[in-house]
Coordinates of C-alpha atoms in Angstrom, one line a residue:
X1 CA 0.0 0.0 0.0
X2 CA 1.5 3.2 -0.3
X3 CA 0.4 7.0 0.2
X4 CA -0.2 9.4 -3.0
X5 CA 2.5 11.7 -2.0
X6 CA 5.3 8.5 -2.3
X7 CA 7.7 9.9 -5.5
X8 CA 7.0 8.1 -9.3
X9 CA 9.8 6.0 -9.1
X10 CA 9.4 4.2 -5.9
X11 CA 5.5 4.0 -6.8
X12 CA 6.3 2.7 -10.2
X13 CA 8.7 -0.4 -8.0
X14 CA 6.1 -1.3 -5.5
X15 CA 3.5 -1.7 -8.3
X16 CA 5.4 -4.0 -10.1
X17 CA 6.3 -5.7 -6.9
X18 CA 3.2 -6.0 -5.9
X19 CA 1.9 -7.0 -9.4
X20 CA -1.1 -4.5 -9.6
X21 CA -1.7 -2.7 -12.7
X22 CA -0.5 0.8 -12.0
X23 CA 1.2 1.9 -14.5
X24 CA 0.4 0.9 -18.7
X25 CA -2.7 -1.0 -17.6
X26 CA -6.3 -0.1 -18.0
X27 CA -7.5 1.9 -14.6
X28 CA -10.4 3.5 -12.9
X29 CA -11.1 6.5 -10.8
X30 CA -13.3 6.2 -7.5
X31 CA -14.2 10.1 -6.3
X32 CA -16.6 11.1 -4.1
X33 CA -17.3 12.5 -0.4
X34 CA -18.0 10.9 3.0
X35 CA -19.1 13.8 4.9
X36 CA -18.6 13.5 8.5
X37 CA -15.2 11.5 8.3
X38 CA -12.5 12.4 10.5
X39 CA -8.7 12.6 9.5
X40 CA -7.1 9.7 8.6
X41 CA -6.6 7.2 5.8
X42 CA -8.7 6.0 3.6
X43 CA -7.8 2.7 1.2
X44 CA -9.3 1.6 -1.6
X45 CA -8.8 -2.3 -1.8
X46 CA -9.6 -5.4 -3.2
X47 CA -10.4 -8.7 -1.9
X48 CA -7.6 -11.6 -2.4
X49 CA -7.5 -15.1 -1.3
X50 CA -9.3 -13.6 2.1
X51 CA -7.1 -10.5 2.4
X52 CA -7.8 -7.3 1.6
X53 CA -5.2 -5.7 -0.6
X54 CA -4.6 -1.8 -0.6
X55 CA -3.7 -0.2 -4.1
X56 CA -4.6 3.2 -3.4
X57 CA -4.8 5.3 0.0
X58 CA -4.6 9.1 0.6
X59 CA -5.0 11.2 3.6
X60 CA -8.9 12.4 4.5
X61 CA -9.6 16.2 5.1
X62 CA -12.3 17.9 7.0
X63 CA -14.6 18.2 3.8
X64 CA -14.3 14.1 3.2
X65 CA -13.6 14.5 -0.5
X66 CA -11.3 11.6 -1.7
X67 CA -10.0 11.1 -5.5
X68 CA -8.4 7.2 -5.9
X69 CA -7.3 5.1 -8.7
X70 CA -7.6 1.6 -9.2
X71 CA -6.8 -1.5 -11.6
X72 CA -9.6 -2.0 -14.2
X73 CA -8.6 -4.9 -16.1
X74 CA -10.5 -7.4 -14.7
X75 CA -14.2 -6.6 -13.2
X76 CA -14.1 -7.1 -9.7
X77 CA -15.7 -5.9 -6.3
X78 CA -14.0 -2.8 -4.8
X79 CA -13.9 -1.6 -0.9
X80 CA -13.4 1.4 0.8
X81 CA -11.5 1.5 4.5
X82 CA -10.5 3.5 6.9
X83 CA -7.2 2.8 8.1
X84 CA -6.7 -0.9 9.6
X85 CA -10.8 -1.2 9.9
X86 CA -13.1 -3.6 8.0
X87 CA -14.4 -2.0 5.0
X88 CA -17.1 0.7 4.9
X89 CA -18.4 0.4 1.3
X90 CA -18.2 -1.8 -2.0
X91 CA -18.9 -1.1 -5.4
X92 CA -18.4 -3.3 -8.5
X93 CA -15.9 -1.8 -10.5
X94 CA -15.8 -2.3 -14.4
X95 CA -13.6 0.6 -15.7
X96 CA -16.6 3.3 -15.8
X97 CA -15.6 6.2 -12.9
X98 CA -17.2 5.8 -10.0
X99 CA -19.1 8.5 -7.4
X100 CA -19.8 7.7 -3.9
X101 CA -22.0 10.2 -1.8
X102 CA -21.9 9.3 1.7
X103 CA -22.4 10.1 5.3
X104 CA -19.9 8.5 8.0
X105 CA -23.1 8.3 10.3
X106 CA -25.4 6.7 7.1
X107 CA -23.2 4.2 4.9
X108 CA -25.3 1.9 4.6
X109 CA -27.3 4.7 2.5
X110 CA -24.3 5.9 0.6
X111 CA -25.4 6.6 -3.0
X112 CA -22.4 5.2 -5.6
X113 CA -22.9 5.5 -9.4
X114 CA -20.4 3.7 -11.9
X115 CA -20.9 1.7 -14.9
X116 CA -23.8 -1.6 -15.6
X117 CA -22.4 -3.7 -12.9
X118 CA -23.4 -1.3 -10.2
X119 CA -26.1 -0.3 -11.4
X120 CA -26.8 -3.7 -10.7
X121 CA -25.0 -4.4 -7.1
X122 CA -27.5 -1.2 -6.5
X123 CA -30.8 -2.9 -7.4
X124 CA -29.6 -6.3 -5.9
X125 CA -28.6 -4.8 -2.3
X126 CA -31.8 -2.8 -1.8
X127 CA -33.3 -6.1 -2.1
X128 CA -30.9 -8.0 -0.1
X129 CA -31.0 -4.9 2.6
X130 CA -35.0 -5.6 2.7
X131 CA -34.6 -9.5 2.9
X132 CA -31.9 -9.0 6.0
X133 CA -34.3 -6.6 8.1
X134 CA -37.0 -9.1 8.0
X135 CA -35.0 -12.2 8.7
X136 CA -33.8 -10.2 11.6
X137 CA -37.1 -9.5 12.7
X138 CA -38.0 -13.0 11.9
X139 CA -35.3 -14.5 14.0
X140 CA -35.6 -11.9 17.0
X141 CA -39.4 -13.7 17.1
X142 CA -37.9 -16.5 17.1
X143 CA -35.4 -16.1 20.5
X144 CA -38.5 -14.5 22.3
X145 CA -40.8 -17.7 21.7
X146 CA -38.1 -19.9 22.5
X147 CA -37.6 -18.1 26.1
X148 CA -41.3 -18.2 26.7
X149 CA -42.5 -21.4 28.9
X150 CA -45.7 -23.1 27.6
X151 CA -46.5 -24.3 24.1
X152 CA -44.5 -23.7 21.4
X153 CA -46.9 -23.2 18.0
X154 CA -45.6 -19.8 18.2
X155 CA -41.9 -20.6 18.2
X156 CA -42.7 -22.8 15.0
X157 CA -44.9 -20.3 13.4
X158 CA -42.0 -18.1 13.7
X159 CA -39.0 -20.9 12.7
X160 CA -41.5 -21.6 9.1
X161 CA -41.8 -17.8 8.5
X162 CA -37.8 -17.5 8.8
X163 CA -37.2 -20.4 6.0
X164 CA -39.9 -19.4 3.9
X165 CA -37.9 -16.1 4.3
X166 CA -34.8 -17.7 3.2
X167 CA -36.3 -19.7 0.3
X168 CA -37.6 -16.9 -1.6
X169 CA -33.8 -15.0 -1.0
X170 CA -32.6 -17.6 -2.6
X171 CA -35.1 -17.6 -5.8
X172 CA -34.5 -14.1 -5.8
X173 CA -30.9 -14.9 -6.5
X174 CA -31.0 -17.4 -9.0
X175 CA -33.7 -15.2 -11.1
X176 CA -31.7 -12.0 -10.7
X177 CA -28.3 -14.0 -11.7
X178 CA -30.4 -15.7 -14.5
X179 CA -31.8 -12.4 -15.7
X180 CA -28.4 -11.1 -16.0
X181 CA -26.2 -13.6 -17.5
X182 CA -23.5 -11.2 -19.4
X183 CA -23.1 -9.5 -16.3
X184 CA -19.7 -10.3 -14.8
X185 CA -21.1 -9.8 -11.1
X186 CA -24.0 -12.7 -11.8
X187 CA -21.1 -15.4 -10.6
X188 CA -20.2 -13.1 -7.4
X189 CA -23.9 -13.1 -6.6
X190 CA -24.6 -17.1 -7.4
X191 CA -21.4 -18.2 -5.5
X192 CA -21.9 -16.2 -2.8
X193 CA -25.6 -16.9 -1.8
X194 CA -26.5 -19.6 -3.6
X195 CA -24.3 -22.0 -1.2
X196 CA -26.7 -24.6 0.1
X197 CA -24.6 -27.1 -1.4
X198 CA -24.8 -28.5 -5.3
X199 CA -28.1 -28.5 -7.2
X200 CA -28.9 -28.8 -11.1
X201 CA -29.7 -25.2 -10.8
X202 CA -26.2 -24.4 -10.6
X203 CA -25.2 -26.0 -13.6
X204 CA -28.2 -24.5 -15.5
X205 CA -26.9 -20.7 -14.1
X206 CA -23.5 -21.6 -15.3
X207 CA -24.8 -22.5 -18.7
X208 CA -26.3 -19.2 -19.3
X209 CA -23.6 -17.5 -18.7
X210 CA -21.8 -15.7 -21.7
X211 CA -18.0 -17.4 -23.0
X212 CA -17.1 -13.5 -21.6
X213 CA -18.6 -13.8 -17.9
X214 CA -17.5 -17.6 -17.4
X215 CA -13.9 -16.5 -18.0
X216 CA -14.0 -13.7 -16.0
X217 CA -12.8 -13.8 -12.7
X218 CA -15.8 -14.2 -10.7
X219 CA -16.9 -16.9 -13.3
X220 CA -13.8 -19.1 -13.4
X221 CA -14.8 -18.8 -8.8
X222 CA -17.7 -20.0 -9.9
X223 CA -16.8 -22.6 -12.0
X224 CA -14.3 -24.1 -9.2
X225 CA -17.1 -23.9 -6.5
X226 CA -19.3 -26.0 -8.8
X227 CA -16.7 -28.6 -8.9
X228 CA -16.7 -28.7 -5.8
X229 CA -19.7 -29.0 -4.9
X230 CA -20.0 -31.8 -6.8
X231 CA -17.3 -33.6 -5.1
X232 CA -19.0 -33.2 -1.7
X233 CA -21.9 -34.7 -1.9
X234 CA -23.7 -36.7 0.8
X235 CA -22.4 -40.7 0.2
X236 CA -19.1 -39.5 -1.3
X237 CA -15.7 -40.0 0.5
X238 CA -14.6 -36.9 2.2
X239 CA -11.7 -35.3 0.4
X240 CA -8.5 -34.8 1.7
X241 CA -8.0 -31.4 3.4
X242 CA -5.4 -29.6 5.3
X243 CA -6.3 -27.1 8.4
X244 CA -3.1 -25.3 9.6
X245 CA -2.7 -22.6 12.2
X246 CA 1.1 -21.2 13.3
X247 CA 1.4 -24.3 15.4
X248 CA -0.4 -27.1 14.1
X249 CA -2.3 -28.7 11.4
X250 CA -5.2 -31.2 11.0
X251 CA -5.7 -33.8 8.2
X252 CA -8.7 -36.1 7.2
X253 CA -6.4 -38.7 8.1
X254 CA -6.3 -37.4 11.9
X255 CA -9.7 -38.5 12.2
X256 CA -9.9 -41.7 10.5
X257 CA -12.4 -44.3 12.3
X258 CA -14.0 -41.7 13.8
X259 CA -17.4 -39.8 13.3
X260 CA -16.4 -36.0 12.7
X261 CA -18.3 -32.7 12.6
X262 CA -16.5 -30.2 10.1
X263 CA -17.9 -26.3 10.4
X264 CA -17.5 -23.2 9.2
X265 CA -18.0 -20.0 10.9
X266 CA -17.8 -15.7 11.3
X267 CA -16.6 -14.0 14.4
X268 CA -18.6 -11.2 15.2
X269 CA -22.1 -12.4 14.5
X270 CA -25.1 -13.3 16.9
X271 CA -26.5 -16.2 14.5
X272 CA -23.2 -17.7 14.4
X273 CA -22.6 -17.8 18.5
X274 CA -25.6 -18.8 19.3
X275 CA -25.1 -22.0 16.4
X276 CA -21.5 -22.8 18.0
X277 CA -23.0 -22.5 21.5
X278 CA -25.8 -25.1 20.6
X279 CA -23.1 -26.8 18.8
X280 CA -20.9 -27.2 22.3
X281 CA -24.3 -28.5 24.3
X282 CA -24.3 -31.5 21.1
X283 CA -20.6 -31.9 21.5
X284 CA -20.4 -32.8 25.2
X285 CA -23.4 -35.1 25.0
X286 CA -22.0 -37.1 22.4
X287 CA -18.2 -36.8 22.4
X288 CA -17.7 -39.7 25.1
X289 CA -19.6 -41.4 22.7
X290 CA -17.1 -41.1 19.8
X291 CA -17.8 -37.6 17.9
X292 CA -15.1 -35.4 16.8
X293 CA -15.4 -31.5 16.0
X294 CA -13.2 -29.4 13.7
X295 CA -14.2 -26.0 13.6
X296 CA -12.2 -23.0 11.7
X297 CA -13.2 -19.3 11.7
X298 CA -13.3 -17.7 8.5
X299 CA -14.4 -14.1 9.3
X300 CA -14.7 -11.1 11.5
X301 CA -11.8 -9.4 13.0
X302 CA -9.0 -10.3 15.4
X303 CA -10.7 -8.3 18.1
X304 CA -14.0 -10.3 17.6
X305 CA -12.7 -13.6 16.8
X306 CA -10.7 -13.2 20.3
X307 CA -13.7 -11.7 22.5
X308 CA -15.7 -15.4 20.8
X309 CA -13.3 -18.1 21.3
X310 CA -12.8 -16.6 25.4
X311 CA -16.8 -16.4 25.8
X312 CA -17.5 -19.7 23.9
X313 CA -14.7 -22.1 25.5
X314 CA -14.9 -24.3 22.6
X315 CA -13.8 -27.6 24.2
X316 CA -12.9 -28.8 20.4
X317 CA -9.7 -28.0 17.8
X318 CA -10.3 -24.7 16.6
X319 CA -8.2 -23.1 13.6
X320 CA -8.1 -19.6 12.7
X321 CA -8.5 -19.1 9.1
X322 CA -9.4 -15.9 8.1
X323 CA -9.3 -16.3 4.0
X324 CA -12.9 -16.4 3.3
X325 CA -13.7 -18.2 0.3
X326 CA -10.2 -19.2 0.1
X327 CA -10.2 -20.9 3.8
X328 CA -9.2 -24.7 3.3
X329 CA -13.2 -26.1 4.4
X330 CA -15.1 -23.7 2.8
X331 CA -13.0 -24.1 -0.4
X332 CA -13.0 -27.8 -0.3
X333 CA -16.3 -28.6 0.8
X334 CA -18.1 -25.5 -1.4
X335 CA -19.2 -23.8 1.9
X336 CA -19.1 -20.1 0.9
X337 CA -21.8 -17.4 1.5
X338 CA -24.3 -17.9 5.0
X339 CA -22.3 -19.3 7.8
X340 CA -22.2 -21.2 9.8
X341 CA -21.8 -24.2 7.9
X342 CA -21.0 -27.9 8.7
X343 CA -20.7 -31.5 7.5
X344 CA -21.2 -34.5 9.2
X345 CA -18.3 -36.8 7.9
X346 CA -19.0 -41.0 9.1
X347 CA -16.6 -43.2 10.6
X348 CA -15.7 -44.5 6.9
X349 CA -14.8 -41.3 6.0
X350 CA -18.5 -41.0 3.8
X351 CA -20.0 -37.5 3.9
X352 CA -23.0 -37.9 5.6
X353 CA -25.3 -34.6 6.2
X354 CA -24.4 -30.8 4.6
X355 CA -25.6 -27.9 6.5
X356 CA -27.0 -29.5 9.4
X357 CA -27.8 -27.5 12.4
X358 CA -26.5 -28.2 15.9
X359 CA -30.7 -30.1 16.6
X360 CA -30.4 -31.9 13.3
X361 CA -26.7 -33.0 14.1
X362 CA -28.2 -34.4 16.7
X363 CA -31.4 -36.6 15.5
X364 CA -28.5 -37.8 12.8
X365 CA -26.2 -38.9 15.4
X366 CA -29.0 -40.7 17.7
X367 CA -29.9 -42.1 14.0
X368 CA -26.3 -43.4 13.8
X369 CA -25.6 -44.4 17.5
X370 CA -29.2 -46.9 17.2
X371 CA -27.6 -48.1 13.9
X372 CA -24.2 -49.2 15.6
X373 CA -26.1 -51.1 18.5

């Protein structure tokens, strides 16, 4: 990363160092305002292999305007950050110059203009913004009915309304990504929510797709998360995988000849502690009777991911792997977009169950312990 008042020809080295198109290659300009920002630095990045790389930054003023340049050659999703902090704001950047409008206290209403694609990412968000404040609403019903003593119609009223929710999310997806097929951001989108594991529908989306968008980036992702999809499917032989932190590592052959629970997670989120909690209540019932648990984090900050892993105790092998879509289970086992995310993996080393919650974990493995009797 580097500061716009660095001289040409130490920019010139770093950006062939760093092997981002700076200089010679086809580039875009990202302008706009942020009223209300303080001093400091503001980056303009891209997301890599679960890193976010820097390749433009300048100091803020008092009146928030910003001028930054980035590498256009390949459409791609673009963020905005203030100094080491998660990013504020994404467009979809295709070449076109791009305006953001913006108030420090009202991102999430920040108005960005660019070329198609965001026009796009804009009409896809405001829907995805509407679908998240009613599953919110949806699943703050369902914490109050479950508190409540007495029946529970209500708390299963509630449960139904949240997956009828998150059915029609996901037909909204696949129509909007089949809508737009010569739209290099329809990929992003599919990958990215439409992660239940493989269906036909996925092939039929990536058959629509224009010979442009499938070799664009985002459509060669795609194409790989297909794949592997494919090769995870319930009754198929767990591939091999590696998880490694600084100190150790875990293979598939660690846990040979024994029945193992692999999942994905986000630090920083309600719906995932309260899914790892549940997920520690299963684990001490049933690991004296032979289950394993390999968790790895894939999200949310070092500050969150610490304040989680000190509140949850988890009494399992836990790796920190912060590379979203890039992160060794979710990348094996096709597990991007909502987390958490598990798989129930036999004692023969078959896949048995894909996104299973902590409840249906446990029918499965009372299913499995009558089976061994």
């Amino acid at each position: 990363m580097w500061k716009k008042t660095i001289g040409a020809g130490f920019f010139a080295l770093v950006c062939g160092a760093l092997l981002v198109g700076c200089s010679g290659g086809k580039t875009f300009r990202v302008k706009g305002t942020i009223e209300g920002a303080k001093n400091g630095t503001l980056y303009l990045q891209y997301e890599q292999d679960g890193r976010y790389v820097s390749v433009d930054s300048l100091e803020m003023g008092r009146d928030g305007r910003f001028d930054l340049t980035g590498d256009a050659s390949e459409p791609r999703m673009y963020y905005l950050a203030f100094g080491k902090m998660a990013p504020v704001l994404s467009f979809f950047a295709e070449g076109a110059p791009v305006t953001v409008r913006a108030h420090i206290d009202s991102l999430d209403r920040a108005q960005i203009t660019g070329g198609e694609g965001q026009a796009l990412y804009n009409e896809f968000m405001d829907y995805m913004r509407e679908f998240a404040a009613r599953k919110e609403t949806a699943y703050l019903n369902i914490l109050r009915a479950s508190a409540q003593d007495g029946p529970k119609d209500s708390l299963e009223a509630y449960t139904a309304a949240y997956e009828q929710l998150d059915r029609r999310q996901l037909q909204y997806v696949a129509n909007f990504v089949a809508t737009h097929p010569d739209s290099p951001l329809s990929p992003l989108l599919a990958y990215t929510f439409l992660n239940k594991g493989y269906s036909p529908l996925l092939d039929t989306l990536q058959a629509k797709f224009t010979p442009e968008v499938s070799a664009s980036l985002y459509g060669k992702e795609f194409s790989h998360f297909v794949t592997q999809a494919k090769n995870t499917l319930v009754g198929m032989s767990v591939p091999e995988f590696e998880l490694r932190s600084d100190s150790v590592s875990f293979h598939r052959e660690d846990f040979a000849g024994k029945t193992l629970f692999l999942v994905a997670w986000t630090a920083g989120d309600p719906v995932n502690i309260d899914y790892m909690s549940a997920l520690k209540e299963v684990y001490e019932q049933w690991h004296p009777k032979g289950l394993e648990v390999l968790s790895s984090c894939i999200g949310g900050s070092d500050q969150e991911y610490g304040y989680d892993i000190y509140s949850l105790s988890l009494p399992w092998n836990e790796v920190r792997d912060a590379r979203g879509v890039k992160n060794e289970l979710v990348d094996k086992f096709a597990l991007t977009g909502t987390l958490p995310s598990g798989v129930l993996v036999g004692a023969d080393g078959t896949i048995l169950a894909r996104g299973v919650s902590p409840e249906a974990l446990e029918k499965a493995l009372e299913y499995l312990w009558q089976q061994q009797k």
